[in-house]
CSV table of C-alpha atoms in Angstrom, one decimal:
chain,number,residue,atom,x,y,z
A,1,GLN,CA,-13.0,11.7,-15.5
A,2,VAL,CA,-10.1,10.5,-13.4
A,3,GLN,CA,-11.0,8.4,-10.1
A,4,LEU,CA,-8.6,7.4,-8.1
A,5,VAL,CA,-8.4,4.9,-5.5
A,6,GLU,CA,-5.4,4.2,-2.9
A,7,SER,CA,-5.0,1.4,-0.8
A,8,GLY,CA,-1.7,-0.4,1.1
A,9,GLY,CA,-2.0,1.7,4.2
A,10,GLY,CA,-2.0,0.4,7.8
A,11,LEU,CA,0.0,0.3,11.1
A,12,VAL,CA,3.7,-0.6,11.1
A,13,GLN,CA,6.5,-0.2,13.6
A,14,ALA,CA,8.9,2.7,13.1
A,15,GLY,CA,11.6,1.0,10.7
A,16,GLY,CA,9.6,-1.0,8.9
A,17,SER,CA,7.9,-0.4,5.3
A,18,LEU,CA,4.5,-0.2,3.5
A,19,ARG,CA,3.8,-0.2,-0.2
A,20,LEU,CA,0.8,2.1,-1.0
A,21,SER,CA,-1.2,2.0,-4.4
A,22,CYS,CA,-3.4,3.9,-6.1
A,23,ALA,CA,-5.6,2.4,-9.2
A,24,ALA,CA,-7.0,4.9,-11.5
A,25,SER,CA,-9.7,4.8,-14.0
A,26,GLY,CA,-9.7,7.0,-16.9
A,27,ARG,CA,-8.5,6.4,-20.6
A,28,THR,CA,-5.6,8.6,-20.9
A,29,PHE,CA,-3.6,8.2,-17.4
A,30,SER,CA,-0.1,7.8,-19.1
A,31,THR,CA,-0.6,11.9,-19.6
A,32,TYR,CA,-1.0,12.6,-16.4
A,33,THR,CA,1.7,13.7,-13.6
A,34,MET,CA,0.8,11.9,-10.4
A,35,GLY,CA,1.4,12.7,-7.0
A,36,TRP,CA,1.2,11.8,-3.5
A,37,PHE,CA,0.4,13.9,-0.7
A,38,ARG,CA,0.1,13.4,2.9
A,39,GLN,CA,-1.7,15.4,5.8
A,40,ALA,CA,-1.5,14.5,9.6
A,41,PRO,CA,-3.9,15.9,12.1
A,42,GLY,CA,-3.6,19.5,12.5
A,43,LYS,CA,-1.0,19.6,9.8
A,44,GLU,CA,-1.3,21.2,6.3
A,45,ARG,CA,-1.4,18.8,3.3
A,46,GLU,CA,2.1,18.7,2.1
A,47,SER,CA,3.5,17.0,-1.0
A,48,VAL,CA,5.4,13.8,-1.1
A,49,ALA,CA,6.5,12.9,-4.5
A,50,LYS,CA,5.3,13.0,-8.2
A,51,ILE,CA,6.1,11.5,-10.8
A,52,SER,CA,5.4,12.7,-14.5
A,53,GLY,CA,3.3,10.4,-17.3
A,54,GLY,CA,6.6,8.6,-18.7
A,55,GLY,CA,8.0,8.4,-15.5
A,56,THR,CA,11.3,10.3,-16.5
A,57,ALA,CA,10.9,13.4,-14.3
A,58,ILE,CA,10.4,12.6,-10.3
A,59,TYR,CA,10.2,14.4,-7.4
A,60,TYR,CA,10.4,14.1,-3.6
A,61,ALA,CA,10.3,15.9,-0.5
A,62,ASP,CA,13.3,16.5,1.4
A,63,SER,CA,11.9,15.0,3.9
A,64,VAL,CA,11.4,11.4,2.5
A,65,LYS,CA,14.1,11.6,-0.1
A,66,GLY,CA,16.0,8.7,0.1
A,67,ARG,CA,13.2,6.2,1.8
A,68,PHE,CA,10.3,7.1,-0.4
A,69,THR,CA,10.0,5.6,-3.9
A,70,ILE,CA,7.3,6.7,-6.5
A,71,SER,CA,6.9,4.7,-9.7
A,72,ARG,CA,4.3,3.8,-11.9
A,73,ASP,CA,3.0,1.1,-14.3
A,74,ASN,CA,0.6,2.6,-17.2
A,75,THR,CA,-0.2,-0.5,-18.3
A,76,LYS,CA,-2.3,-1.4,-14.9
A,77,LYS,CA,-2.6,2.6,-14.5
A,78,ALA,CA,-1.3,2.8,-11.4
A,79,VAL,CA,1.2,4.9,-9.1
A,80,TYR,CA,2.9,3.2,-6.0
A,81,LEU,CA,4.7,4.6,-3.1
A,82,GLN,CA,7.5,2.4,-1.8
A,83,MET,CA,8.0,3.6,1.8
A,84,ASN,CA,11.0,2.5,3.6
A,85,SER,CA,12.7,3.4,7.1
A,86,LEU,CA,9.5,4.6,8.3
A,87,LYS,CA,9.2,7.3,10.8
A,88,PRO,CA,6.4,8.1,13.1
A,89,GLU,CA,6.2,11.5,11.8
A,90,ASP,CA,5.3,9.8,8.2
A,91,SER,CA,2.2,9.1,10.1
A,92,ALA,CA,-0.7,10.6,8.4
A,93,ILE,CA,-3.7,10.3,5.5
A,94,TYR,CA,-1.6,9.6,1.9
A,95,TYR,CA,-3.4,10.7,-1.2
A,96,CYS,CA,-2.6,10.4,-4.5
A,97,ALA,CA,-3.7,12.9,-6.7
A,98,ALA,CA,-3.5,13.8,-10.9
A,99,THR,CA,-2.8,16.9,-12.6
A,100,THR,CA,-2.1,17.5,-16.4
A,101,ASN,CA,1.1,19.2,-15.9
A,102,TYR,CA,4.3,18.0,-14.0
A,103,TYR,CA,5.0,22.0,-13.3
A,104,ARG,CA,1.7,22.5,-12.0
A,105,SER,CA,1.4,23.0,-8.4
A,106,THR,CA,-2.7,22.2,-8.7
A,107,TYR,CA,-4.1,19.0,-8.8
A,108,ASP,CA,-7.2,17.5,-10.7
A,109,TYR,CA,-8.1,14.7,-9.0
A,110,TRP,CA,-8.0,13.1,-5.8
A,111,GLY,CA,-8.5,10.3,-4.3
A,112,GLN,CA,-9.9,9.4,-1.0
A,113,GLY,CA,-6.6,8.9,0.7
A,114,THR,CA,-5.4,5.6,3.2
A,115,GLN,CA,-4.3,6.1,6.7
A,116,VAL,CA,-0.6,5.2,7.5
A,117,THR,CA,0.4,5.1,10.9
A,118,VAL,CA,4.0,4.5,12.4
A,119,SER,CA,4.4,3.4,15.6
A,120,SER,CA,7.4,4.3,18.0
């Protein structure tokens, strides 16, 4: 029903920036809350940010607040994660995901992930 493809990951020095993109298929993209998650080796997956369908409700994890910005372009069916002032602890596979309800913790669709590696 919804397919998600992440891109934009890579290797960056600490203090640098990356912008992740998530391209979505589907006919009702604007109705979905979109989230970014990350998972580092040996650690559980954690929520990084989410944005409601219309972009009016946004959440950031405390660990990234002030450094990361989530945005979306419903005309392009895309969601972005601008990551600034990157730290080695930000290294992880980053996933975008979609849910029909901003207040749900369960997401219905997931991308394959994109690797972000921040060197010290």
